[in-house]
Amino acid sequence: MLGNRNLNWTASAKTLYHLTGRLLAAATIGAIGHGHKEITPGLLADFAILLGIPAYDLAALTGIDPPDQTPPQNPAAADVAELIWDIRSLTATQVQQISDKAKALQPD
């Protein structure tokens, strides 16, 4: 699902951290993706935020028990997940141009 959003392991780890505060190494993301690391209910909830999918839906897809409580969601998480989905078909150059423009618009 991360690959469908053009998120490699490093981009997934960085985005997961910014949206949820969970710090995972890119290699850990890869281990999860390859089924070498088990996903906990809390991790499932964090990936649900990253993917923009309700945790209970992701739990149904994966067969992993959902968490008893989902963590509070970063207010920007839904917008970020939608943006990631929207830009999935852009080329790397186009994404870089958008990133450069966004950085130029940020105050110093």
CSV table of N, CA, C and O in Angstrom, one decimal:
chain,number,residue,atom,x,y,z
A,1,MET,N,0.8,-1.2,0.0
A,1,MET,CA,0.0,0.0,0.0
A,1,MET,C,0.9,1.3,0.0
A,1,MET,O,0.5,2.3,-0.6
A,2,LEU,N,2.0,1.2,0.6
A,2,LEU,CA,2.9,2.3,0.6
A,2,LEU,C,3.5,2.5,-0.8
A,2,LEU,O,3.6,3.7,-1.2
A,3,GLY,N,3.8,1.5,-1.4
A,3,GLY,CA,4.3,1.5,-2.8
A,3,GLY,C,3.3,2.2,-3.8
A,3,GLY,O,3.7,2.9,-4.7
A,4,ASN,N,2.0,1.9,-3.5
A,4,ASN,CA,1.0,2.5,-4.4
A,4,ASN,C,0.9,4.0,-4.2
A,4,ASN,O,0.3,4.7,-5.0
A,5,ARG,N,1.5,4.5,-3.2
A,5,ARG,CA,1.6,5.9,-2.9
A,5,ARG,C,3.0,6.5,-3.2
A,5,ARG,O,3.3,7.6,-2.8
A,6,ASN,N,3.8,5.7,-3.9
A,6,ASN,CA,5.2,6.1,-4.2
A,6,ASN,C,6.0,6.4,-3.0
A,6,ASN,O,6.9,7.3,-3.0
A,7,LEU,N,5.7,5.7,-1.9
A,7,LEU,CA,6.5,5.9,-0.6
A,7,LEU,C,7.5,4.8,-0.5
A,7,LEU,O,7.1,3.6,-0.3
A,8,ASN,N,8.7,5.1,-0.6
A,8,ASN,CA,9.7,4.1,-0.4
A,8,ASN,C,9.9,3.9,1.1
A,8,ASN,O,9.2,4.6,1.9
A,9,TRP,N,10.8,3.1,1.5
A,9,TRP,CA,11.0,2.8,3.0
A,9,TRP,C,11.4,4.1,3.7
A,9,TRP,O,10.8,4.4,4.8
A,10,THR,N,12.3,4.8,3.2
A,10,THR,CA,12.8,6.1,3.8
A,10,THR,C,11.7,7.1,3.9
A,10,THR,O,11.4,7.7,5.0
A,11,ALA,N,11.0,7.3,2.8
A,11,ALA,CA,9.9,8.3,2.8
A,11,ALA,C,8.8,7.9,3.7
A,11,ALA,O,8.2,8.7,4.4
A,12,SER,N,8.5,6.6,3.8
A,12,SER,CA,7.5,6.1,4.7
A,12,SER,C,7.9,6.3,6.2
A,12,SER,O,7.1,6.7,7.0
A,13,ALA,N,9.2,6.0,6.5
A,13,ALA,CA,9.6,6.2,7.9
A,13,ALA,C,9.5,7.7,8.2
A,13,ALA,O,9.1,8.1,9.4
A,14,LYS,N,10.0,8.6,7.4
A,14,LYS,CA,9.9,10.0,7.7
A,14,LYS,C,8.5,10.5,7.8
A,14,LYS,O,8.2,11.3,8.7
A,15,THR,N,7.6,10.1,6.9
A,15,THR,CA,6.2,10.6,6.9
A,15,THR,C,5.5,10.0,8.2
A,15,THR,O,4.8,10.7,8.8
A,16,LEU,N,5.8,8.7,8.5
A,16,LEU,CA,5.2,8.1,9.7
A,16,LEU,C,5.6,8.9,10.9
A,16,LEU,O,4.8,9.2,11.8
A,17,TYR,N,6.9,9.3,11.0
A,17,TYR,CA,7.4,10.1,12.1
A,17,TYR,C,6.6,11.4,12.2
A,17,TYR,O,6.2,11.8,13.3
A,18,HIS,N,6.5,12.1,11.1
A,18,HIS,CA,5.9,13.4,11.2
A,18,HIS,C,4.5,13.4,11.5
A,18,HIS,O,3.9,14.3,12.1
A,19,LEU,N,3.8,12.4,11.0
A,19,LEU,CA,2.3,12.3,11.3
A,19,LEU,C,2.0,11.7,12.6
A,19,LEU,O,0.9,12.0,13.2
A,20,THR,N,2.8,10.8,13.1
A,20,THR,CA,2.4,10.0,14.3
A,20,THR,C,3.4,10.1,15.5
A,20,THR,O,3.1,9.8,16.6
A,21,GLY,N,4.6,10.6,15.2
A,21,GLY,CA,5.7,10.6,16.2
A,21,GLY,C,6.4,9.3,16.4
A,21,GLY,O,7.3,9.2,17.2
A,22,ARG,N,6.0,8.3,15.6
A,22,ARG,CA,6.6,7.0,15.7
A,22,ARG,C,7.9,7.0,14.9
A,22,ARG,O,7.8,7.2,13.7
A,23,LEU,N,9.0,6.7,15.5
A,23,LEU,CA,10.3,6.7,14.8
A,23,LEU,C,10.7,5.3,14.5
A,23,LEU,O,11.0,4.5,15.4
A,24,LEU,N,10.7,4.9,13.3
A,24,LEU,CA,11.1,3.6,12.8
A,24,LEU,C,12.2,3.8,11.7
A,24,LEU,O,12.2,4.8,10.9
A,25,ALA,N,13.2,2.9,11.7
A,25,ALA,CA,14.2,3.0,10.7
A,25,ALA,C,13.6,2.5,9.3
A,25,ALA,O,12.6,1.7,9.3
A,26,ALA,N,14.1,3.0,8.3
A,26,ALA,CA,13.6,2.6,6.9
A,26,ALA,C,13.7,1.1,6.8
A,26,ALA,O,12.8,0.5,6.2
A,27,ALA,N,14.8,0.5,7.3
A,27,ALA,CA,14.9,-1.0,7.2
A,27,ALA,C,13.8,-1.7,8.0
A,27,ALA,O,13.3,-2.8,7.6
A,28,THR,N,13.3,-1.1,9.1
A,28,THR,CA,12.2,-1.7,9.8
A,28,THR,C,10.9,-1.6,9.0
A,28,THR,O,10.2,-2.6,9.0
A,29,ILE,N,10.7,-0.5,8.3
A,29,ILE,CA,9.6,-0.5,7.4
A,29,ILE,C,9.7,-1.6,6.3
A,29,ILE,O,8.7,-2.2,6.0
A,30,GLY,N,10.9,-1.8,5.8
A,30,GLY,CA,11.1,-2.9,4.8
A,30,GLY,C,10.8,-4.2,5.4
A,30,GLY,O,10.2,-5.1,4.8
A,31,ALA,N,11.2,-4.4,6.7
A,31,ALA,CA,11.0,-5.7,7.3
A,31,ALA,C,9.5,-6.0,7.5
A,31,ALA,O,9.0,-7.1,7.4
A,32,ILE,N,8.8,-4.9,7.9
A,32,ILE,CA,7.3,-5.0,8.0
A,32,ILE,C,6.7,-5.4,6.7
A,32,ILE,O,5.9,-6.3,6.6
A,33,GLY,N,7.1,-4.7,5.6
A,33,GLY,CA,6.6,-4.9,4.3
A,33,GLY,C,6.9,-6.3,3.8
A,33,GLY,O,6.0,-6.9,3.0
A,34,HIS,N,8.0,-6.9,4.1
A,34,HIS,CA,8.3,-8.2,3.7
A,34,HIS,C,7.8,-9.3,4.6
A,34,HIS,O,8.1,-10.5,4.4
A,35,GLY,N,7.1,-8.9,5.7
A,35,GLY,CA,6.6,-9.9,6.6
A,35,GLY,C,7.6,-10.4,7.6
A,35,GLY,O,7.3,-11.4,8.3
A,36,HIS,N,8.7,-9.8,7.8
A,36,HIS,CA,9.8,-10.2,8.7
A,36,HIS,C,9.6,-9.6,10.1
A,36,HIS,O,10.2,-10.1,11.1
A,37,LYS,N,8.8,-8.6,10.2
A,37,LYS,CA,8.5,-8.0,11.5
A,37,LYS,C,7.0,-7.9,11.7
A,37,LYS,O,6.3,-7.5,10.8
A,38,GLU,N,6.6,-8.4,12.9
A,38,GLU,CA,5.2,-8.4,13.2
A,38,GLU,C,4.6,-7.0,13.4
A,38,GLU,O,5.3,-6.2,14.0
A,39,ILE,N,3.4,-6.8,13.0
A,39,ILE,CA,2.8,-5.5,13.2
A,39,ILE,C,1.9,-5.6,14.5
A,39,ILE,O,1.1,-6.5,14.6
A,40,THR,N,2.1,-4.7,15.4
A,40,THR,CA,1.4,-4.6,16.6
A,40,THR,C,0.1,-3.8,16.3
A,40,THR,O,0.0,-3.0,15.4
A,41,PRO,N,-0.9,-3.9,17.2
A,41,PRO,CA,-2.1,-3.0,17.0
A,41,PRO,C,-1.8,-1.5,17.0
A,41,PRO,O,-2.3,-0.8,16.2
A,42,GLY,N,-0.8,-1.1,17.8
A,42,GLY,CA,-0.4,0.3,17.8
A,42,GLY,C,0.2,0.7,16.5
A,42,GLY,O,0.0,1.8,16.0
A,43,LEU,N,1.1,-0.1,16.0
A,43,LEU,CA,1.7,0.1,14.7
A,43,LEU,C,0.7,0.1,13.6
A,43,LEU,O,0.8,0.9,12.7
A,44,LEU,N,-0.3,-0.8,13.6
A,44,LEU,CA,-1.3,-0.8,12.7
A,44,LEU,C,-2.1,0.5,12.7
A,44,LEU,O,-2.4,1.1,11.6
A,45,ALA,N,-2.4,1.0,13.8
A,45,ALA,CA,-3.1,2.3,13.9
A,45,ALA,C,-2.2,3.5,13.3
A,45,ALA,O,-2.8,4.3,12.6
A,46,ASP,N,-0.9,3.4,13.5
A,46,ASP,CA,-0.1,4.5,13.0
A,46,ASP,C,0.0,4.4,11.4
A,46,ASP,O,0.0,5.4,10.7
A,47,PHE,N,0.1,3.1,10.9
A,47,PHE,CA,0.1,2.9,9.5
A,47,PHE,C,-1.3,3.4,8.9
A,47,PHE,O,-1.3,3.9,7.8
A,48,ALA,N,-2.3,3.2,9.6
A,48,ALA,CA,-3.7,3.6,9.1
A,48,ALA,C,-3.7,5.1,8.9
A,48,ALA,O,-4.2,5.6,8.0
A,49,ILE,N,-3.1,5.8,9.9
A,49,ILE,CA,-3.0,7.3,9.8
A,49,ILE,C,-2.2,7.6,8.5
A,49,ILE,O,-2.6,8.5,7.7
A,50,LEU,N,-1.0,7.0,8.4
A,50,LEU,CA,-0.1,7.3,7.2
A,50,LEU,C,-0.9,7.0,5.9
A,50,LEU,O,-0.7,7.8,5.0
A,51,LEU,N,-1.6,5.9,5.9
A,51,LEU,CA,-2.3,5.5,4.6
A,51,LEU,C,-3.6,6.3,4.4
A,51,LEU,O,-4.2,6.2,3.3
A,52,GLY,N,-4.1,6.9,5.4
A,52,GLY,CA,-5.4,7.6,5.3
A,52,GLY,C,-6.6,6.6,5.3
A,52,GLY,O,-7.6,6.8,4.6
A,53,ILE,N,-6.4,5.5,6.0
A,53,ILE,CA,-7.4,4.4,6.0
A,53,ILE,C,-7.8,4.2,7.5
A,53,ILE,O,-7.0,4.2,8.4
A,54,PRO,N,-9.1,4.1,7.8
A,54,PRO,CA,-9.5,3.8,9.1
A,54,PRO,C,-8.8,2.6,9.7
A,54,PRO,O,-8.7,1.6,9.0
A,55,ALA,N,-8.4,2.6,10.9
A,55,ALA,CA,-7.7,1.5,11.5
A,55,ALA,C,-8.5,0.2,11.5
A,55,ALA,O,-7.9,-0.8,11.2
A,56,TYR,N,-9.8,0.3,11.7
A,56,TYR,CA,-10.6,-0.9,11.6
A,56,TYR,C,-10.6,-1.5,10.2
A,56,TYR,O,-10.7,-2.8,10.1
A,57,ASP,N,-10.6,-0.7,9.2
A,57,ASP,CA,-10.6,-1.2,7.8
A,57,ASP,C,-9.2,-1.9,7.6
A,57,ASP,O,-9.2,-3.0,7.0
A,58,LEU,N,-8.1,-1.2,8.0
A,58,LEU,CA,-6.8,-1.8,7.8
A,58,LEU,C,-6.7,-3.1,8.6
A,58,LEU,O,-6.1,-4.1,8.1
A,59,ALA,N,-7.3,-3.2,9.7
A,59,ALA,CA,-7.2,-4.4,10.5
A,59,ALA,C,-8.0,-5.5,9.8
A,59,ALA,O,-7.5,-6.7,9.8
A,60,ALA,N,-9.1,-5.2,9.2
A,60,ALA,CA,-9.8,-6.2,8.5
A,60,ALA,C,-9.1,-6.7,7.3
A,60,ALA,O,-9.1,-7.9,6.9
A,61,LEU,N,-8.3,-5.8,6.6
A,61,LEU,CA,-7.5,-6.2,5.5
A,61,LEU,C,-6.3,-7.1,5.8
A,61,LEU,O,-5.9,-8.0,5.1
A,62,THR,N,-5.7,-6.8,7.0
A,62,THR,CA,-4.5,-7.5,7.4
A,62,THR,C,-4.7,-8.7,8.3
A,62,THR,O,-3.8,-9.5,8.5
A,63,GLY,N,-5.9,-8.8,8.9
A,63,GLY,CA,-6.2,-9.8,9.9
A,63,GLY,C,-5.5,-9.6,11.2
A,63,GLY,O,-5.5,-10.4,12.1
A,64,ILE,N,-5.0,-8.4,11.4
A,64,ILE,CA,-4.4,-8.0,12.7
A,64,ILE,C,-5.5,-7.3,13.6
A,64,ILE,O,-6.3,-6.5,13.1
A,65,ASP,N,-5.5,-7.7,14.9
A,65,ASP,CA,-6.4,-7.1,15.8
A,65,ASP,C,-6.2,-5.6,15.8
A,65,ASP,O,-5.1,-5.1,15.9
A,66,PRO,N,-7.3,-4.8,15.7
A,66,PRO,CA,-7.2,-3.4,15.8
A,66,PRO,C,-6.9,-3.0,17.3
A,66,PRO,O,-7.1,-3.7,18.2
A,67,PRO,N,-6.3,-1.8,17.4
A,67,PRO,CA,-6.0,-1.4,18.8
A,67,PRO,C,-7.3,-1.1,19.6
A,67,PRO,O,-8.4,-0.8,19.0
A,68,ASP,N,-7.2,-1.2,20.9
A,68,ASP,CA,-8.4,-0.9,21.7
A,68,ASP,C,-8.8,0.6,21.5
A,68,ASP,O,-10.0,0.9,21.5
A,69,GLN,N,-7.8,1.5,21.5
A,69,GLN,CA,-8.0,2.9,21.2
A,69,GLN,C,-7.1,3.3,20.1
A,69,GLN,O,-5.9,2.9,20.1
A,70,THR,N,-7.6,4.1,19.2
A,70,THR,CA,-6.7,4.7,18.2
A,70,THR,C,-6.0,5.9,18.8
A,70,THR,O,-6.6,6.7,19.5
A,71,PRO,N,-4.7,6.2,18.4
A,71,PRO,CA,-4.0,7.4,18.9
A,71,PRO,C,-4.7,8.6,18.4
A,71,PRO,O,-5.3,8.6,17.3
A,72,PRO,N,-4.5,9.7,19.1
A,72,PRO,CA,-5.1,11.0,18.5
A,72,PRO,C,-4.4,11.3,17.2
A,72,PRO,O,-3.2,11.1,17.0
A,73,GLN,N,-5.2,11.7,16.3
A,73,GLN,CA,-4.6,11.9,14.9
A,73,GLN,C,-4.1,13.4,14.8
A,73,GLN,O,-4.7,14.3,15.2
A,74,ASN,N,-3.0,13.5,14.1
A,74,ASN,CA,-2.4,14.8,13.8
A,74,ASN,C,-3.4,15.4,12.9
A,74,ASN,O,-3.9,14.8,11.9
A,75,PRO,N,-3.8,16.7,13.1
A,75,PRO,CA,-4.8,17.3,12.3
A,75,PRO,C,-4.5,17.4,10.8
A,75,PRO,O,-5.4,17.4,10.0
A,76,ALA,N,-3.2,17.4,10.5
A,76,ALA,CA,-2.8,17.4,9.1
A,76,ALA,C,-2.8,16.0,8.4
A,76,ALA,O,-2.6,15.9,7.2
A,77,ALA,N,-2.9,15.0,9.2
A,77,ALA,CA,-2.7,13.6,8.7
A,77,ALA,C,-3.6,13.3,7.5
A,77,ALA,O,-3.2,12.7,6.5
A,78,ALA,N,-4.9,13.6,7.6
A,78,ALA,CA,-5.8,13.3,6.5
A,78,ALA,C,-5.5,14.1,5.2
A,78,ALA,O,-5.5,13.5,4.1
A,79,ASP,N,-5.1,15.3,5.4
A,79,ASP,CA,-4.7,16.1,4.2
A,79,ASP,C,-3.4,15.6,3.6
A,79,ASP,O,-3.2,15.5,2.4
A,80,VAL,N,-2.4,15.2,4.5
A,80,VAL,CA,-1.2,14.6,3.9
A,80,VAL,C,-1.4,13.3,3.2
A,80,VAL,O,-0.9,13.1,2.1
A,81,ALA,N,-2.2,12.4,3.8
A,81,ALA,CA,-2.6,11.1,3.1
A,81,ALA,C,-3.2,11.4,1.8
A,81,ALA,O,-2.9,10.7,0.8
A,82,GLU,N,-4.1,12.4,1.7
A,82,GLU,CA,-4.8,12.7,0.5
A,82,GLU,C,-3.8,13.2,-0.5
A,82,GLU,O,-3.8,12.9,-1.7
A,83,LEU,N,-2.9,14.1,-0.1
A,83,LEU,CA,-1.9,14.7,-1.0
A,83,LEU,C,-1.0,13.6,-1.5
A,83,LEU,O,-0.7,13.6,-2.7
A,84,ILE,N,-0.6,12.7,-0.7
A,84,ILE,CA,0.3,11.6,-1.1
A,84,ILE,C,-0.4,10.8,-2.2
A,84,ILE,O,0.2,10.4,-3.2
A,85,TRP,N,-1.7,10.5,-2.0
A,85,TRP,CA,-2.5,9.7,-3.0
A,85,TRP,C,-2.6,10.5,-4.3
A,85,TRP,O,-2.5,10.0,-5.4
A,86,ASP,N,-2.8,11.8,-4.2
A,86,ASP,CA,-3.0,12.6,-5.4
A,86,ASP,C,-1.8,12.8,-6.2
A,86,ASP,O,-1.9,12.8,-7.5
A,87,ILE,N,-0.6,12.8,-5.6
A,87,ILE,CA,0.6,13.0,-6.4
A,87,ILE,C,1.3,11.7,-6.8
A,87,ILE,O,2.3,11.7,-7.5
A,88,ARG,N,0.7,10.6,-6.5
A,88,ARG,CA,1.3,9.3,-6.8
A,88,ARG,C,1.7,9.1,-8.3
A,88,ARG,O,2.6,8.3,-8.6
A,89,SER,N,1.0,9.7,-9.2
A,89,SER,CA,1.2,9.5,-10.6
A,89,SER,C,2.2,10.5,-11.2
A,89,SER,O,2.5,10.4,-12.4
A,90,LEU,N,2.7,11.4,-10.4
A,90,LEU,CA,3.6,12.4,-10.9
A,90,LEU,C,5.0,11.8,-11.0
A,90,LEU,O,5.4,10.9,-10.3
A,91,THR,N,5.8,12.4,-11.9
A,91,THR,CA,7.2,12.0,-12.0
A,91,THR,C,8.0,12.5,-10.8
A,91,THR,O,7.6,13.5,-10.1
A,92,ALA,N,9.2,12.0,-10.6
A,92,ALA,CA,10.1,12.5,-9.6
A,92,ALA,C,10.4,13.9,-9.8
A,92,ALA,O,10.5,14.7,-8.8
A,93,THR,N,10.6,14.3,-11.0
A,93,THR,CA,10.9,15.7,-11.3
A,93,THR,C,9.7,16.6,-10.9
A,93,THR,O,9.9,17.7,-10.4
A,94,GLN,N,8.5,16.2,-11.3
A,94,GLN,CA,7.4,17.0,-10.9
A,94,GLN,C,7.2,17.1,-9.4
A,94,GLN,O,6.9,18.2,-8.9
A,95,VAL,N,7.4,16.1,-8.7
A,95,VAL,CA,7.3,16.1,-7.2
A,95,VAL,C,8.4,17.0,-6.7
A,95,VAL,O,8.1,17.8,-5.8
A,96,GLN,N,9.6,17.0,-7.2
A,96,GLN,CA,10.7,17.8,-6.8
A,96,GLN,C,10.3,19.3,-7.0
A,96,GLN,O,10.6,20.2,-6.2
A,97,GLN,N,9.7,19.6,-8.2
A,97,GLN,CA,9.3,21.0,-8.5
A,97,GLN,C,8.3,21.5,-7.5
A,97,GLN,O,8.4,22.6,-7.0
A,98,ILE,N,7.3,20.6,-7.1
A,98,ILE,CA,6.3,21.0,-6.1
A,98,ILE,C,7.0,21.2,-4.8
A,98,ILE,O,6.7,22.2,-4.1
A,99,SER,N,7.9,20.3,-4.4
A,99,SER,CA,8.6,20.4,-3.1
A,99,SER,C,9.4,21.7,-3.1
A,99,SER,O,9.3,22.5,-2.1
A,100,ASP,N,10.1,22.1,-4.1
A,100,ASP,CA,10.9,23.3,-4.2
A,100,ASP,C,10.0,24.5,-4.0
A,100,ASP,O,10.3,25.5,-3.3
A,101,LYS,N,8.8,24.5,-4.7
A,101,LYS,CA,7.9,25.6,-4.7
A,101,LYS,C,7.3,25.8,-3.2
A,101,LYS,O,7.3,26.9,-2.7
A,102,ALA,N,7.0,24.7,-2.6
A,102,ALA,CA,6.5,24.7,-1.2
A,102,ALA,C,7.5,25.2,-0.3
A,102,ALA,O,7.2,26.0,0.6
A,103,LYS,N,8.8,24.8,-0.4
A,103,LYS,CA,9.8,25.3,0.4
A,103,LYS,C,10.0,26.8,0.2
A,103,LYS,O,10.3,27.6,1.2
A,104,ALA,N,9.9,27.3,-1.0
A,104,ALA,CA,10.1,28.7,-1.3
A,104,ALA,C,9.0,29.6,-0.7
A,104,ALA,O,9.2,30.7,-0.3
A,105,LEU,N,7.8,29.0,-0.5
A,105,LEU,CA,6.7,29.7,0.1
A,105,LEU,C,6.7,29.7,1.6
A,105,LEU,O,6.0,30.5,2.2
A,106,GLN,N,7.5,28.9,2.2
A,106,GLN,CA,7.6,28.9,3.7
A,106,GLN,C,8.4,30.1,4.2
A,106,GLN,O,9.4,30.5,3.6
A,107,PRO,N,7.9,30.7,5.3
A,107,PRO,CA,8.6,31.8,5.9
A,107,PRO,C,9.9,31.4,6.5
A,107,PRO,O,10.1,30.2,6.9
A,108,ASP,N,10.9,32.2,6.5
A,108,ASP,CA,12.2,31.9,7.0
A,108,ASP,C,12.2,31.7,8.5
A,108,ASP,O,11.8,31.7,9.4
